[in-house]
PDB file of C-alpha atoms in Angstrom:
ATOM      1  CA  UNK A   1     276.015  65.423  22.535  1.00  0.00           C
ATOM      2  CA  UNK A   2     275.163  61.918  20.842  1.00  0.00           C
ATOM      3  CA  UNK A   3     271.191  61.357  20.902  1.00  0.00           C
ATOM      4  CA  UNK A   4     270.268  57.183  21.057  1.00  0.00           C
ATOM      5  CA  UNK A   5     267.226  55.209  20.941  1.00  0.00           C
ATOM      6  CA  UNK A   6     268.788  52.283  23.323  1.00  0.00           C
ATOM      7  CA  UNK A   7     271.241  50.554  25.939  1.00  0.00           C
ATOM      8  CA  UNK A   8     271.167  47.247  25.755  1.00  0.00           C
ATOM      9  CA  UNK A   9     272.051  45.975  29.697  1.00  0.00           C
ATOM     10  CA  UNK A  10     272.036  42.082  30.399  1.00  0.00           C
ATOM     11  CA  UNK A  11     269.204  41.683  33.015  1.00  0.00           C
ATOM     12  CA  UNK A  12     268.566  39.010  34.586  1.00  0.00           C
ATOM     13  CA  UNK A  13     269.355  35.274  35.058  1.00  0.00           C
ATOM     14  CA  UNK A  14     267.517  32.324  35.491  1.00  0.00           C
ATOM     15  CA  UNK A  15     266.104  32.034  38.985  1.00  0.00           C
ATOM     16  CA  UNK A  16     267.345  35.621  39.811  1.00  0.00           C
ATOM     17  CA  UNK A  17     265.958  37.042  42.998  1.00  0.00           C
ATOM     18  CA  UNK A  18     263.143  39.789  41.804  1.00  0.00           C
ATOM     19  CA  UNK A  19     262.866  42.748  43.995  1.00  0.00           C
ATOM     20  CA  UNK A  20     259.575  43.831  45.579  1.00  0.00           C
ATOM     21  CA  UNK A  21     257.715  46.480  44.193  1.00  0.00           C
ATOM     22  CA  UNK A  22     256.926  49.927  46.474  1.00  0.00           C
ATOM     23  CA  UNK A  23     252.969  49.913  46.560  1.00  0.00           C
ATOM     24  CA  UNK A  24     250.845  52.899  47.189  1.00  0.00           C
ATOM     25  CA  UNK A  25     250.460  54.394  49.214  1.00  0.00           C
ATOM     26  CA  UNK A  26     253.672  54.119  51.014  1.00  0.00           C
ATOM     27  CA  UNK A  27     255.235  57.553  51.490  1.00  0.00           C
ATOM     28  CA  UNK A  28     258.662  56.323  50.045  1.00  0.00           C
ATOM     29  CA  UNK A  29     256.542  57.072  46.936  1.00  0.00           C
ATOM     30  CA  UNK A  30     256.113  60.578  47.517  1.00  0.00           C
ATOM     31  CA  UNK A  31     260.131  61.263  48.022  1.00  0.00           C
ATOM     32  CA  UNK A  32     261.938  63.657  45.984  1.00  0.00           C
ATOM     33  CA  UNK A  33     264.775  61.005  45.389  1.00  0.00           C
ATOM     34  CA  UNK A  34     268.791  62.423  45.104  1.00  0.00           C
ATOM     35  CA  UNK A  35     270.758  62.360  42.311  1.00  0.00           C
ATOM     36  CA  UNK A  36     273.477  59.150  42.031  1.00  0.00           C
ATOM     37  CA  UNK A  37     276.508  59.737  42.429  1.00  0.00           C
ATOM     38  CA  UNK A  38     277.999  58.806  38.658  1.00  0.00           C
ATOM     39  CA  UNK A  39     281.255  56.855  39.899  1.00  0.00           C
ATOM     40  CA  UNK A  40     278.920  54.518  41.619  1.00  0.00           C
ATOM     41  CA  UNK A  41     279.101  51.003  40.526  1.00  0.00           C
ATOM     42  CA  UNK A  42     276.519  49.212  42.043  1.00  0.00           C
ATOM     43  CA  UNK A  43     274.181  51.604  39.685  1.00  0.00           C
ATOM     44  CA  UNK A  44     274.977  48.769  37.565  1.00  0.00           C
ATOM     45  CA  UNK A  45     273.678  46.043  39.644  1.00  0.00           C
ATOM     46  CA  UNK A  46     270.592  47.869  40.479  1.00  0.00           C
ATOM     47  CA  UNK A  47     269.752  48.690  36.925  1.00  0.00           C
ATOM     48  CA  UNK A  48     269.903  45.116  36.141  1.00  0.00           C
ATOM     49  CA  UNK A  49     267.582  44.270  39.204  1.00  0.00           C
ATOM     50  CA  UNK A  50     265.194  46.626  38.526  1.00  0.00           C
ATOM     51  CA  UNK A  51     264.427  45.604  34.675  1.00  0.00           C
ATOM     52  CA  UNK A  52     264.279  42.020  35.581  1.00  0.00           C
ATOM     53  CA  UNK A  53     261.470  43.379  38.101  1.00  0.00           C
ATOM     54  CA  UNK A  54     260.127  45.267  35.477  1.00  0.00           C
ATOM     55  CA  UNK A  55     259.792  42.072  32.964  1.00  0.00           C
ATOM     56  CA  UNK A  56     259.000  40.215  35.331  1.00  0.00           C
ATOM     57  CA  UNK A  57     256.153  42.528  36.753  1.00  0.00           C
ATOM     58  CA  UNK A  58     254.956  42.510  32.560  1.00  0.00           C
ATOM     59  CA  UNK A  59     255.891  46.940  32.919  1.00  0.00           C
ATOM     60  CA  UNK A  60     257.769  48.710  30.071  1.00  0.00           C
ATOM     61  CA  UNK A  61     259.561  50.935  32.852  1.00  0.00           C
ATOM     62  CA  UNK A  62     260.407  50.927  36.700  1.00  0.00           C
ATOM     63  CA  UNK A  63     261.691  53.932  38.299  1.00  0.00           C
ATOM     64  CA  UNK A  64     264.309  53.539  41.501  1.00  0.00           C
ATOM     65  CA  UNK A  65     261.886  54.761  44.432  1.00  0.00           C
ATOM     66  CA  UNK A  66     259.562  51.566  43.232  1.00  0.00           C
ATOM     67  CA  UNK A  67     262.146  49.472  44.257  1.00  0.00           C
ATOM     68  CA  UNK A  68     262.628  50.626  47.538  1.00  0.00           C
ATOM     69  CA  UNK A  69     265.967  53.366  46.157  1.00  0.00           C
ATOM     70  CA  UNK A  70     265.392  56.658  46.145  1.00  0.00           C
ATOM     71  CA  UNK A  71     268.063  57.675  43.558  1.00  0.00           C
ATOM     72  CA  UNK A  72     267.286  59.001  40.252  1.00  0.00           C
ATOM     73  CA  UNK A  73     267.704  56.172  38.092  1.00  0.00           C
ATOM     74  CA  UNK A  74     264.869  54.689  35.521  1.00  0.00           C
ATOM     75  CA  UNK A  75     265.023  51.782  33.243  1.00  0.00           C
ATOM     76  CA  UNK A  76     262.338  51.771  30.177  1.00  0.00           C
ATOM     77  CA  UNK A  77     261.826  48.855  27.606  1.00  0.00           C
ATOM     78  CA  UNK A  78     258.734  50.030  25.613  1.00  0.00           C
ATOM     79  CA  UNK A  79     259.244  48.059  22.974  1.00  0.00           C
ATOM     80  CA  UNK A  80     259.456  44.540  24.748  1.00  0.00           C
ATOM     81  CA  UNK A  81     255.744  43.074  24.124  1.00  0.00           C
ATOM     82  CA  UNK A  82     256.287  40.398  27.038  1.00  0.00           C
ATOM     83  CA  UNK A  83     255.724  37.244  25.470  1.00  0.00           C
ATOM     84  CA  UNK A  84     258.004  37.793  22.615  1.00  0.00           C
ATOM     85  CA  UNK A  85     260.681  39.872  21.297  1.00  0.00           C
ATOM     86  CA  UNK A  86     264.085  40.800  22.381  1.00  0.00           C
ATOM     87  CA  UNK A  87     265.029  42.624  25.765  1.00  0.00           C
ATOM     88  CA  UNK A  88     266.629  45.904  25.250  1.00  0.00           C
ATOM     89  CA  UNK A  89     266.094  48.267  28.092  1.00  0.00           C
ATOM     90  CA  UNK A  90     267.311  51.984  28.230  1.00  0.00           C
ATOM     91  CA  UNK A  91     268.696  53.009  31.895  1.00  0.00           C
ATOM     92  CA  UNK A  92     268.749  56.724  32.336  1.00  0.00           C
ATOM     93  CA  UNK A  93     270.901  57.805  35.055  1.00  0.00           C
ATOM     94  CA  UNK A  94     270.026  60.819  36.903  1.00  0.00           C
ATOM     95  CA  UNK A  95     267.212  62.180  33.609  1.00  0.00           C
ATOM     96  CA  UNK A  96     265.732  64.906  33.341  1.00  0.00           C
ATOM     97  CA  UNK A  97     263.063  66.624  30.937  1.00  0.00           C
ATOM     98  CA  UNK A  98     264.785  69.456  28.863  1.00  0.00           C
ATOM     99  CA  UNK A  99     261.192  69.919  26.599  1.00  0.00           C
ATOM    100  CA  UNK A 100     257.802  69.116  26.058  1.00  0.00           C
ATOM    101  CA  UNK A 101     255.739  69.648  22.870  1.00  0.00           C
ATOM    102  CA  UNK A 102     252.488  69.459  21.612  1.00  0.00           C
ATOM    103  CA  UNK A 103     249.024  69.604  22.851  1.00  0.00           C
ATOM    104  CA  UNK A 104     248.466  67.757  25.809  1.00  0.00           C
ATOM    105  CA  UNK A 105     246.357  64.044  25.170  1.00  0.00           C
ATOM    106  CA  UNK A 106     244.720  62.094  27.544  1.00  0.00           C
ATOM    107  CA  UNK A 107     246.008  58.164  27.552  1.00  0.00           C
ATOM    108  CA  UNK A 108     245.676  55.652  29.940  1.00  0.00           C
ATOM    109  CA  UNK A 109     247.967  54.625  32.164  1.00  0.00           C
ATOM    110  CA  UNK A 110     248.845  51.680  34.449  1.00  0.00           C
ATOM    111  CA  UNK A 111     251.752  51.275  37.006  1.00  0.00           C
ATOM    112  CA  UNK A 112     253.444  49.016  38.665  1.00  0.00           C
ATOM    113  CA  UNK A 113     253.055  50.435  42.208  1.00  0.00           C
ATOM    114  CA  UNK A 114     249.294  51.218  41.656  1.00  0.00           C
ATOM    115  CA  UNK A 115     248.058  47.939  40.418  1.00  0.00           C
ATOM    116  CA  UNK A 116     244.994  46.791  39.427  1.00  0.00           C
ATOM    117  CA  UNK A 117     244.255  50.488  37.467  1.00  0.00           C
ATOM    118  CA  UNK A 118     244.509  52.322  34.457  1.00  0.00           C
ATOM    119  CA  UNK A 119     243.894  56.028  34.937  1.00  0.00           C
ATOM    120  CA  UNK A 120     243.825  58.437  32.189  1.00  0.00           C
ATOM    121  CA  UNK A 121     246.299  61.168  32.623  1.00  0.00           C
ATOM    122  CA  UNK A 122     246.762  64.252  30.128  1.00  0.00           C
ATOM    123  CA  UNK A 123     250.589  64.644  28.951  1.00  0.00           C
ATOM    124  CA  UNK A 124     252.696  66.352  26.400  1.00  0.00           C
ATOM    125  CA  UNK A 125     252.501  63.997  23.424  1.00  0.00           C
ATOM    126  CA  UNK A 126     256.398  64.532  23.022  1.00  0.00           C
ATOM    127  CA  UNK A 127     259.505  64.648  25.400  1.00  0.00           C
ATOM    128  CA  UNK A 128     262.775  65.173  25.424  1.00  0.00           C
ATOM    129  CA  UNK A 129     265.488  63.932  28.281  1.00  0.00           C
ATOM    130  CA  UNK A 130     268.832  63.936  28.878  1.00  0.00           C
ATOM    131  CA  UNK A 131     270.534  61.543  31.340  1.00  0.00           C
ATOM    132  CA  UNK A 132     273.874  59.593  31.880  1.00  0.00           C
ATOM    133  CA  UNK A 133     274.338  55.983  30.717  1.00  0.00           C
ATOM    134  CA  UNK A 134     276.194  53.687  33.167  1.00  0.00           C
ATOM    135  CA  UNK A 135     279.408  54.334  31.964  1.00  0.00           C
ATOM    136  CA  UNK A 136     278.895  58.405  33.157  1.00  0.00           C
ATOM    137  CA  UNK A 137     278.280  59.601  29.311  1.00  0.00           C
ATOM    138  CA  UNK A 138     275.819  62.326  28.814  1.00  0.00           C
ATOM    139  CA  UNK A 139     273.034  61.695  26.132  1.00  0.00           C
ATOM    140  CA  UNK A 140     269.741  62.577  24.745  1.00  0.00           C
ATOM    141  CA  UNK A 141     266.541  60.677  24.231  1.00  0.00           C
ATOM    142  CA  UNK A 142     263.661  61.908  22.596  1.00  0.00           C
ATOM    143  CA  UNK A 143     260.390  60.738  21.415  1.00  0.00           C
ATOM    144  CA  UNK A 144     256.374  60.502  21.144  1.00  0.00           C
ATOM    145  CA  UNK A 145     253.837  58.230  21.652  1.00  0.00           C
ATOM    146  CA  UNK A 146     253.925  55.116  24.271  1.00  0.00           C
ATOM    147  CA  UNK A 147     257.809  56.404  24.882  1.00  0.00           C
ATOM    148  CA  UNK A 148     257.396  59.901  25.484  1.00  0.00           C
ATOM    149  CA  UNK A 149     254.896  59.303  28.194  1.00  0.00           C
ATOM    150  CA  UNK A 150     256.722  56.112  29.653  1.00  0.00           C
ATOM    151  CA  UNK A 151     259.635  59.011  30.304  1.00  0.00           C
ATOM    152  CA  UNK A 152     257.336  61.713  31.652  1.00  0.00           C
ATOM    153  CA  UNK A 153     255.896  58.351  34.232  1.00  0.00           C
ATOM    154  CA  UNK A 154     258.824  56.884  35.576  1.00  0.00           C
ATOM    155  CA  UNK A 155     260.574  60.827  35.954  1.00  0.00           C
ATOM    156  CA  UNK A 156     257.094  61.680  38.249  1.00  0.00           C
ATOM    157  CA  UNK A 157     258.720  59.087  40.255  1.00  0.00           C
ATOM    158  CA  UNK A 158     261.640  60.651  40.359  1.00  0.00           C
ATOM    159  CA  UNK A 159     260.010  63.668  41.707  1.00  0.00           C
ATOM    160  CA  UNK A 160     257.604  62.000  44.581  1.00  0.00           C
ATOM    161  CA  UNK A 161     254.482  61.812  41.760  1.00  0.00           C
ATOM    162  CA  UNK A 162     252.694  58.497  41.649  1.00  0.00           C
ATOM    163  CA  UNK A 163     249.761  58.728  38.332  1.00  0.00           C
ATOM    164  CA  UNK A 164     247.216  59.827  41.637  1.00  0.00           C
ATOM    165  CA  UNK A 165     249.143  62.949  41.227  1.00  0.00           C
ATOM    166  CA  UNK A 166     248.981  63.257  37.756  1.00  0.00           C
ATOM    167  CA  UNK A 167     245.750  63.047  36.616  1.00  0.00           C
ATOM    168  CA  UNK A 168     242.941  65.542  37.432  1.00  0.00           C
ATOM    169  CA  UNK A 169     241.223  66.154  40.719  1.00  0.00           C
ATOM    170  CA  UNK A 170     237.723  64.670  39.665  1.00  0.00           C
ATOM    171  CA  UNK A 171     239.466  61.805  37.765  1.00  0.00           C
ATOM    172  CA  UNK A 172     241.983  61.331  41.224  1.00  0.00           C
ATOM    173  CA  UNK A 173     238.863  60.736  43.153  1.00  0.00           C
ATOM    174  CA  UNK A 174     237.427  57.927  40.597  1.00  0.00           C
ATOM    175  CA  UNK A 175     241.380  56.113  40.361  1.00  0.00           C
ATOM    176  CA  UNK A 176     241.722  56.312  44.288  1.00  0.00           C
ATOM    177  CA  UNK A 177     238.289  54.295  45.026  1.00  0.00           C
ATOM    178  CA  UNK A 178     239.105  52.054  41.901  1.00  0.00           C
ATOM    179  CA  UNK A 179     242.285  51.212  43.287  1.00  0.00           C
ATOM    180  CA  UNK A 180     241.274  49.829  47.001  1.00  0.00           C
ATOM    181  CA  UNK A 181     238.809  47.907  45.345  1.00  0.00           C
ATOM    182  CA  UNK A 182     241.282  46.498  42.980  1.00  0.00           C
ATOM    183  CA  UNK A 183     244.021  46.104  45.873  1.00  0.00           C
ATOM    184  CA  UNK A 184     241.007  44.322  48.094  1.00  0.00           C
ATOM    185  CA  UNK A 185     240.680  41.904  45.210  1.00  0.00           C
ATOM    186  CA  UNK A 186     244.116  40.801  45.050  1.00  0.00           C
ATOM    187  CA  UNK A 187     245.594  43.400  42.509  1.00  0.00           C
ATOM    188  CA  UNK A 188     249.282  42.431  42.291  1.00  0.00           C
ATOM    189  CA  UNK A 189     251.684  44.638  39.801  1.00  0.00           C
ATOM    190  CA  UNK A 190     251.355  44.270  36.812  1.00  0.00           C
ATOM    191  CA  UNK A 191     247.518  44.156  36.841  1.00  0.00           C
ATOM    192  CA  UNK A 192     245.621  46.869  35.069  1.00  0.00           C
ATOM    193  CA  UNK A 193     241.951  45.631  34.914  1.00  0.00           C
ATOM    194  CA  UNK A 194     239.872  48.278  36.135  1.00  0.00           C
ATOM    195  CA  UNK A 195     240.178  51.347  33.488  1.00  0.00           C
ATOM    196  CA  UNK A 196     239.017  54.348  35.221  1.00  0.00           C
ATOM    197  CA  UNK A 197     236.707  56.466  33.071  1.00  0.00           C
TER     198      UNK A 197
END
């Protein structure tokens, strides 16, 4: 099985329509979302969607249920700084974690359905996923750092887990107040001002 770093997808054009993001707390959120059906072509479409809401939204990934889908589909671009730099973004169709290593670290992290926060969650410094590109080819992707927990993110949404969900119970209690008094000032996504301690 071939192991790659990217898929480069064409995303977006000029005055494209942007989709909405899902905001918590909406329950669509917490749904365990199906697999896609592999033949499907407007997987294509919807990839392309989502990571123009993703750059537009200033994320480095977007998982389907944030959109308003629940399918199990992710796009990721964590190497796009958004003001410069080249587009590339990864779409995993249907991904799932095959292993985790290392010693769990705490990092913060923001989200585009929770805006307005960055929580600090504790995750396996490394992952490993396998998923289908677009074209119904199995592959591998693996890696550490800001990509290993972008994968670990957007595949919580996958399984119904918004970063509430992922962080601690104390720290859960902190991010929850944090985040209605960043939504009652306006938070839109993208925004990640308040970092919860």
């Amino acid at each position: 099985m071939p192991s790659r770093r990217a898929r480069r997808v064409p995303y977006s054009r000029k005055g494209a329509f942007v989709l909405p993001i899902v905001i918590a707390p909406d329950p669509l959120l917490a749904t365990v979302c199906e697999p896609c059906d592999l033949s499907d072509k407007s997987l294509k479409r919807l990839s392309k969607q989502m990571a123009h809401a993703m750059y537009k939204n200033y994320g480095c990934g977007i998982a389907a249920p944030q959109v308003g889908v629940t399918k199990r589909l992710v796009v990721i671009d964590v190497d796009w700084d958004g003001e410069k730099g080249e587009k590339n973004p990864i779409v995993l169709v249907n991904p799932e974690i095959v292993e985790l290593a290392g010693e769990p670290e705490e990092g913060g992290e923001g989200c585009l359905s929770c805006p307005g926060v960055t929580v600090p969650v504790k995750r396996q410094p490394w992952a490993r996923v396998q998923y289908y590109d677009l074209d119904g080819e199995l592959w591998e992707i693996e890696g550490d750092g800001l990509l290993g927990r972008c994968l670990q993110h957007e595949i919580d949404h996958l399984n119904g887990k918004t970063l509430f969900e992922s962080c601690d119970a104390v720290t859960r209690i902190e991010a929850l107040r944090a985040y209605d008094e960043a939504k009652a000032a306006g938070a839109r996504p993208g925004d990640t001002d308040i970092e919860v301690k």
